């Protein structure tokens, strides 16, 4: 059983956040949710509606939080997931988030990013030379961060698994679970 840290905050996309938590638990792994504080985070629902040029946003469910970013010891986890929504835009500036995310990338541990999730490693200079999916309007952000944008539902680059958004979650989940489970095999 792996312990996987999920970094999130208010305005994270509901499916991007809850689907991986439930899928990890269904697979027998422990999903630990971390946020700026330990209060439940307010998720949002992003959807595409006729007559809109961008996605719409509505209030979603609350997601219980297990610990605050400042209390995270990344050595206690085998993998990391960064859901999308607007939360990555805000958490990417946190020194604790930088400390946590660098730990996983520096050690080649599984990292899953969904939709806007690549904004966090992009801001930290961790996408340079990597292939990643992201919400398609983030193509320029990925490229400016030195990464290669890939418009596919389940992009695996070493231990990093990414997707464009919640419609890709079934394929992303299979790919992430595969990378996570392979990382658990003793050398």
PDB file of C-alpha atoms in Angstrom:
ATOM      1  CA  UNK A   1       0.000   0.000   0.000  1.00  0.00           C
ATOM      2  CA  UNK A   2       1.319   3.418  -1.003  1.00  0.00           C
ATOM      3  CA  UNK A   3       0.731   6.690   0.816  1.00  0.00           C
ATOM      4  CA  UNK A   4      -0.077   9.441  -1.659  1.00  0.00           C
ATOM      5  CA  UNK A   5      -0.221  13.118  -0.803  1.00  0.00           C
ATOM      6  CA  UNK A   6      -2.859  15.240  -2.552  1.00  0.00           C
ATOM      7  CA  UNK A   7      -2.033  18.977  -2.581  1.00  0.00           C
ATOM      8  CA  UNK A   8      -5.108  21.152  -2.900  1.00  0.00           C
ATOM      9  CA  UNK A   9      -6.883  24.292  -1.690  1.00  0.00           C
ATOM     10  CA  UNK A  10     -10.083  26.262  -2.129  1.00  0.00           C
ATOM     11  CA  UNK A  11     -11.300  26.465  -5.744  1.00  0.00           C
ATOM     12  CA  UNK A  12      -9.759  23.133  -6.721  1.00  0.00           C
ATOM     13  CA  UNK A  13     -11.915  21.399  -9.310  1.00  0.00           C
ATOM     14  CA  UNK A  14     -14.209  18.864  -7.656  1.00  0.00           C
ATOM     15  CA  UNK A  15     -13.715  15.899  -9.990  1.00  0.00           C
ATOM     16  CA  UNK A  16      -9.969  16.592 -10.307  1.00  0.00           C
ATOM     17  CA  UNK A  17      -9.734  16.371  -6.513  1.00  0.00           C
ATOM     18  CA  UNK A  18     -12.215  13.731  -5.429  1.00  0.00           C
ATOM     19  CA  UNK A  19     -11.764  11.222  -8.254  1.00  0.00           C
ATOM     20  CA  UNK A  20      -8.058  10.568  -7.509  1.00  0.00           C
ATOM     21  CA  UNK A  21      -8.697  10.406  -3.756  1.00  0.00           C
ATOM     22  CA  UNK A  22     -11.433   7.818  -4.230  1.00  0.00           C
ATOM     23  CA  UNK A  23      -9.490   5.885  -6.899  1.00  0.00           C
ATOM     24  CA  UNK A  24      -6.400   5.639  -4.698  1.00  0.00           C
ATOM     25  CA  UNK A  25      -8.475   4.428  -1.750  1.00  0.00           C
ATOM     26  CA  UNK A  26     -10.324   1.967  -3.978  1.00  0.00           C
ATOM     27  CA  UNK A  27      -6.924   0.618  -5.064  1.00  0.00           C
ATOM     28  CA  UNK A  28      -5.933  -0.030  -1.457  1.00  0.00           C
ATOM     29  CA  UNK A  29      -3.678   3.010  -1.113  1.00  0.00           C
ATOM     30  CA  UNK A  30      -3.846   5.812   1.424  1.00  0.00           C
ATOM     31  CA  UNK A  31      -4.719   9.257   0.051  1.00  0.00           C
ATOM     32  CA  UNK A  32      -3.763  12.089   2.409  1.00  0.00           C
ATOM     33  CA  UNK A  33      -5.166  15.535   1.603  1.00  0.00           C
ATOM     34  CA  UNK A  34      -3.017  18.577   2.410  1.00  0.00           C
ATOM     35  CA  UNK A  35      -4.032  22.230   2.053  1.00  0.00           C
ATOM     36  CA  UNK A  36      -2.953  25.616   3.414  1.00  0.00           C
ATOM     37  CA  UNK A  37      -4.877  24.904   6.653  1.00  0.00           C
ATOM     38  CA  UNK A  38      -6.715  21.905   8.069  1.00  0.00           C
ATOM     39  CA  UNK A  39     -10.220  23.221   7.462  1.00  0.00           C
ATOM     40  CA  UNK A  40     -12.169  21.519   4.675  1.00  0.00           C
ATOM     41  CA  UNK A  41     -11.502  23.073   1.273  1.00  0.00           C
ATOM     42  CA  UNK A  42     -14.306  24.437  -0.870  1.00  0.00           C
ATOM     43  CA  UNK A  43     -14.221  22.681  -4.236  1.00  0.00           C
ATOM     44  CA  UNK A  44     -15.706  24.069  -7.451  1.00  0.00           C
ATOM     45  CA  UNK A  45     -17.370  22.437 -10.440  1.00  0.00           C
ATOM     46  CA  UNK A  46     -16.043  23.476 -13.841  1.00  0.00           C
ATOM     47  CA  UNK A  47     -18.199  22.705 -16.830  1.00  0.00           C
ATOM     48  CA  UNK A  48     -18.616  23.705 -20.436  1.00  0.00           C
ATOM     49  CA  UNK A  49     -21.917  25.264 -21.420  1.00  0.00           C
ATOM     50  CA  UNK A  50     -23.273  26.441 -24.765  1.00  0.00           C
ATOM     51  CA  UNK A  51     -22.724  30.131 -25.407  1.00  0.00           C
ATOM     52  CA  UNK A  52     -19.641  30.366 -23.176  1.00  0.00           C
ATOM     53  CA  UNK A  53     -16.104  30.795 -24.517  1.00  0.00           C
ATOM     54  CA  UNK A  54     -14.580  29.477 -21.279  1.00  0.00           C
ATOM     55  CA  UNK A  55     -15.645  26.988 -18.651  1.00  0.00           C
ATOM     56  CA  UNK A  56     -18.160  27.990 -16.015  1.00  0.00           C
ATOM     57  CA  UNK A  57     -17.612  27.623 -12.287  1.00  0.00           C
ATOM     58  CA  UNK A  58     -20.129  26.651  -9.631  1.00  0.00           C
ATOM     59  CA  UNK A  59     -19.717  25.815  -5.935  1.00  0.00           C
ATOM     60  CA  UNK A  60     -18.968  22.160  -5.251  1.00  0.00           C
ATOM     61  CA  UNK A  61     -18.595  19.898  -2.257  1.00  0.00           C
ATOM     62  CA  UNK A  62     -16.292  20.318   0.721  1.00  0.00           C
ATOM     63  CA  UNK A  63     -13.212  18.085   0.824  1.00  0.00           C
ATOM     64  CA  UNK A  64     -11.884  17.179   4.289  1.00  0.00           C
ATOM     65  CA  UNK A  65      -8.223  18.043   4.841  1.00  0.00           C
ATOM     66  CA  UNK A  66      -5.848  15.828   6.808  1.00  0.00           C
ATOM     67  CA  UNK A  67      -2.985  18.263   7.384  1.00  0.00           C
ATOM     68  CA  UNK A  68      -1.633  21.698   6.540  1.00  0.00           C
ATOM     69  CA  UNK A  69       1.199  22.145   4.020  1.00  0.00           C
ATOM     70  CA  UNK A  70       3.516  23.281   6.806  1.00  0.00           C
ATOM     71  CA  UNK A  71       3.022  19.988   8.649  1.00  0.00           C
ATOM     72  CA  UNK A  72       3.830  17.745   5.677  1.00  0.00           C
ATOM     73  CA  UNK A  73       6.927  15.576   5.910  1.00  0.00           C
ATOM     74  CA  UNK A  74       7.285  14.451   2.280  1.00  0.00           C
ATOM     75  CA  UNK A  75       9.510  11.541   3.362  1.00  0.00           C
ATOM     76  CA  UNK A  76       6.325   9.854   4.630  1.00  0.00           C
ATOM     77  CA  UNK A  77       4.770   9.608   1.143  1.00  0.00           C
ATOM     78  CA  UNK A  78       5.301   7.485  -1.939  1.00  0.00           C
ATOM     79  CA  UNK A  79       3.571   9.730  -4.465  1.00  0.00           C
ATOM     80  CA  UNK A  80       1.995  13.108  -5.052  1.00  0.00           C
ATOM     81  CA  UNK A  81      -1.133  14.324  -6.865  1.00  0.00           C
ATOM     82  CA  UNK A  82      -1.836  17.953  -7.770  1.00  0.00           C
ATOM     83  CA  UNK A  83      -5.461  18.411  -8.887  1.00  0.00           C
ATOM     84  CA  UNK A  84      -6.556  21.227 -11.152  1.00  0.00           C
ATOM     85  CA  UNK A  85      -9.025  24.040 -10.851  1.00  0.00           C
ATOM     86  CA  UNK A  86      -7.879  27.441  -9.663  1.00  0.00           C
ATOM     87  CA  UNK A  87      -6.095  26.126  -6.561  1.00  0.00           C
ATOM     88  CA  UNK A  88      -2.739  25.498  -8.333  1.00  0.00           C
ATOM     89  CA  UNK A  89      -2.596  29.180  -9.289  1.00  0.00           C
ATOM     90  CA  UNK A  90      -2.530  30.061  -5.593  1.00  0.00           C
ATOM     91  CA  UNK A  91      -0.636  27.218  -3.957  1.00  0.00           C
ATOM     92  CA  UNK A  92       2.313  27.428  -6.386  1.00  0.00           C
ATOM     93  CA  UNK A  93       3.620  30.455  -4.476  1.00  0.00           C
ATOM     94  CA  UNK A  94       3.763  28.641  -1.113  1.00  0.00           C
ATOM     95  CA  UNK A  95       7.281  27.874   0.161  1.00  0.00           C
ATOM     96  CA  UNK A  96       5.905  24.693   1.764  1.00  0.00           C
ATOM     97  CA  UNK A  97       4.413  23.560  -1.542  1.00  0.00           C
ATOM     98  CA  UNK A  98       7.770  24.217  -3.225  1.00  0.00           C
ATOM     99  CA  UNK A  99       9.541  22.137  -0.553  1.00  0.00           C
ATOM    100  CA  UNK A 100       7.075  19.289  -0.945  1.00  0.00           C
ATOM    101  CA  UNK A 101       6.960  19.224  -4.753  1.00  0.00           C
ATOM    102  CA  UNK A 102      10.754  19.450  -5.107  1.00  0.00           C
ATOM    103  CA  UNK A 103      11.073  16.411  -2.837  1.00  0.00           C
ATOM    104  CA  UNK A 104       9.034  14.225  -5.205  1.00  0.00           C
ATOM    105  CA  UNK A 105      10.645  15.469  -8.418  1.00  0.00           C
ATOM    106  CA  UNK A 106      14.192  15.319  -6.991  1.00  0.00           C
ATOM    107  CA  UNK A 107      13.702  11.665  -6.028  1.00  0.00           C
ATOM    108  CA  UNK A 108      11.862  10.567  -9.162  1.00  0.00           C
ATOM    109  CA  UNK A 109       8.760   9.586  -7.186  1.00  0.00           C
ATOM    110  CA  UNK A 110       5.329   9.391  -8.844  1.00  0.00           C
ATOM    111  CA  UNK A 111       3.719  12.786  -9.428  1.00  0.00           C
ATOM    112  CA  UNK A 112       0.274  13.142 -10.960  1.00  0.00           C
ATOM    113  CA  UNK A 113      -0.988  16.446 -12.313  1.00  0.00           C
ATOM    114  CA  UNK A 114      -4.493  17.096 -13.560  1.00  0.00           C
ATOM    115  CA  UNK A 115      -5.758  19.984 -15.705  1.00  0.00           C
ATOM    116  CA  UNK A 116      -4.229  23.151 -14.144  1.00  0.00           C
ATOM    117  CA  UNK A 117      -2.036  21.066 -11.796  1.00  0.00           C
ATOM    118  CA  UNK A 118       1.087  21.545 -13.985  1.00  0.00           C
ATOM    119  CA  UNK A 119       1.055  25.218 -12.983  1.00  0.00           C
ATOM    120  CA  UNK A 120       2.769  24.173  -9.753  1.00  0.00           C
ATOM    121  CA  UNK A 121       5.805  22.352 -11.212  1.00  0.00           C
ATOM    122  CA  UNK A 122       5.950  24.958 -14.010  1.00  0.00           C
ATOM    123  CA  UNK A 123       6.317  27.769 -11.458  1.00  0.00           C
ATOM    124  CA  UNK A 124       9.083  25.797  -9.738  1.00  0.00           C
ATOM    125  CA  UNK A 125      11.090  25.185 -12.920  1.00  0.00           C
ATOM    126  CA  UNK A 126      10.348  21.446 -12.829  1.00  0.00           C
ATOM    127  CA  UNK A 127       8.785  21.043 -16.284  1.00  0.00           C
ATOM    128  CA  UNK A 128      11.971  21.929 -18.172  1.00  0.00           C
ATOM    129  CA  UNK A 129      12.681  19.125 -20.645  1.00  0.00           C
ATOM    130  CA  UNK A 130       9.531  17.197 -19.718  1.00  0.00           C
ATOM    131  CA  UNK A 131       6.451  16.220 -21.687  1.00  0.00           C
ATOM    132  CA  UNK A 132       3.143  17.064 -20.029  1.00  0.00           C
ATOM    133  CA  UNK A 133      -0.551  17.353 -20.702  1.00  0.00           C
ATOM    134  CA  UNK A 134      -2.510  20.212 -19.169  1.00  0.00           C
ATOM    135  CA  UNK A 135      -5.720  22.110 -19.755  1.00  0.00           C
ATOM    136  CA  UNK A 136      -5.102  23.149 -23.397  1.00  0.00           C
ATOM    137  CA  UNK A 137      -5.075  26.945 -22.794  1.00  0.00           C
ATOM    138  CA  UNK A 138      -2.004  26.313 -20.566  1.00  0.00           C
ATOM    139  CA  UNK A 139       0.075  25.228 -23.582  1.00  0.00           C
ATOM    140  CA  UNK A 140       1.959  28.565 -23.555  1.00  0.00           C
ATOM    141  CA  UNK A 141       2.602  28.313 -19.792  1.00  0.00           C
ATOM    142  CA  UNK A 142       4.026  24.797 -20.217  1.00  0.00           C
ATOM    143  CA  UNK A 143       6.219  25.871 -23.133  1.00  0.00           C
ATOM    144  CA  UNK A 144       7.468  29.008 -21.358  1.00  0.00           C
ATOM    145  CA  UNK A 145       8.410  26.745 -18.428  1.00  0.00           C
ATOM    146  CA  UNK A 146      10.580  24.692 -20.810  1.00  0.00           C
ATOM    147  CA  UNK A 147       8.184  21.776 -21.154  1.00  0.00           C
ATOM    148  CA  UNK A 148       6.570  20.162 -24.170  1.00  0.00           C
ATOM    149  CA  UNK A 149       2.792  20.358 -24.209  1.00  0.00           C
ATOM    150  CA  UNK A 150       1.108  17.098 -25.256  1.00  0.00           C
ATOM    151  CA  UNK A 151      -2.608  17.120 -26.083  1.00  0.00           C
ATOM    152  CA  UNK A 152      -3.392  13.611 -24.825  1.00  0.00           C
ATOM    153  CA  UNK A 153      -5.400  12.137 -21.927  1.00  0.00           C
ATOM    154  CA  UNK A 154      -2.607  10.269 -20.136  1.00  0.00           C
ATOM    155  CA  UNK A 155       0.922  11.513 -20.653  1.00  0.00           C
ATOM    156  CA  UNK A 156       3.613   9.571 -18.803  1.00  0.00           C
ATOM    157  CA  UNK A 157       7.065  11.153 -18.589  1.00  0.00           C
ATOM    158  CA  UNK A 158       9.160   9.042 -16.251  1.00  0.00           C
ATOM    159  CA  UNK A 159       7.326   9.127 -12.932  1.00  0.00           C
ATOM    160  CA  UNK A 160       5.141  12.105 -13.885  1.00  0.00           C
ATOM    161  CA  UNK A 161       1.610  11.393 -15.146  1.00  0.00           C
ATOM    162  CA  UNK A 162      -0.539  14.239 -16.462  1.00  0.00           C
ATOM    163  CA  UNK A 163      -3.850  14.851 -18.199  1.00  0.00           C
ATOM    164  CA  UNK A 164      -5.881  17.699 -19.687  1.00  0.00           C
ATOM    165  CA  UNK A 165      -8.754  17.668 -17.198  1.00  0.00           C
ATOM    166  CA  UNK A 166     -11.555  15.693 -15.610  1.00  0.00           C
ATOM    167  CA  UNK A 167     -12.823  14.053 -18.838  1.00  0.00           C
ATOM    168  CA  UNK A 168      -9.426  12.267 -18.985  1.00  0.00           C
ATOM    169  CA  UNK A 169      -9.525  10.918 -15.426  1.00  0.00           C
ATOM    170  CA  UNK A 170     -10.248   7.251 -16.264  1.00  0.00           C
ATOM    171  CA  UNK A 171      -7.171   7.025 -18.526  1.00  0.00           C
ATOM    172  CA  UNK A 172      -5.063   9.220 -16.229  1.00  0.00           C
ATOM    173  CA  UNK A 173      -5.996   7.079 -13.227  1.00  0.00           C
ATOM    174  CA  UNK A 174      -4.964   3.847 -14.918  1.00  0.00           C
ATOM    175  CA  UNK A 175      -1.640   5.388 -15.939  1.00  0.00           C
ATOM    176  CA  UNK A 176      -0.971   6.934 -12.516  1.00  0.00           C
ATOM    177  CA  UNK A 177      -1.888   3.739 -10.649  1.00  0.00           C
ATOM    178  CA  UNK A 178       0.460   1.786 -12.924  1.00  0.00           C
ATOM    179  CA  UNK A 179       3.373   4.170 -12.284  1.00  0.00           C
ATOM    180  CA  UNK A 180       2.614   4.185  -8.544  1.00  0.00           C
ATOM    181  CA  UNK A 181       2.425   0.401  -8.287  1.00  0.00           C
ATOM    182  CA  UNK A 182       5.645  -0.082 -10.300  1.00  0.00           C
ATOM    183  CA  UNK A 183       7.388   2.324  -7.914  1.00  0.00           C
ATOM    184  CA  UNK A 184       6.351   0.110  -4.986  1.00  0.00           C
ATOM    185  CA  UNK A 185       8.177  -2.967  -6.304  1.00  0.00           C
ATOM    186  CA  UNK A 186      11.337  -3.536  -4.218  1.00  0.00           C
ATOM    187  CA  UNK A 187      14.534  -3.096  -6.235  1.00  0.00           C
TER     188      UNK A 187
END
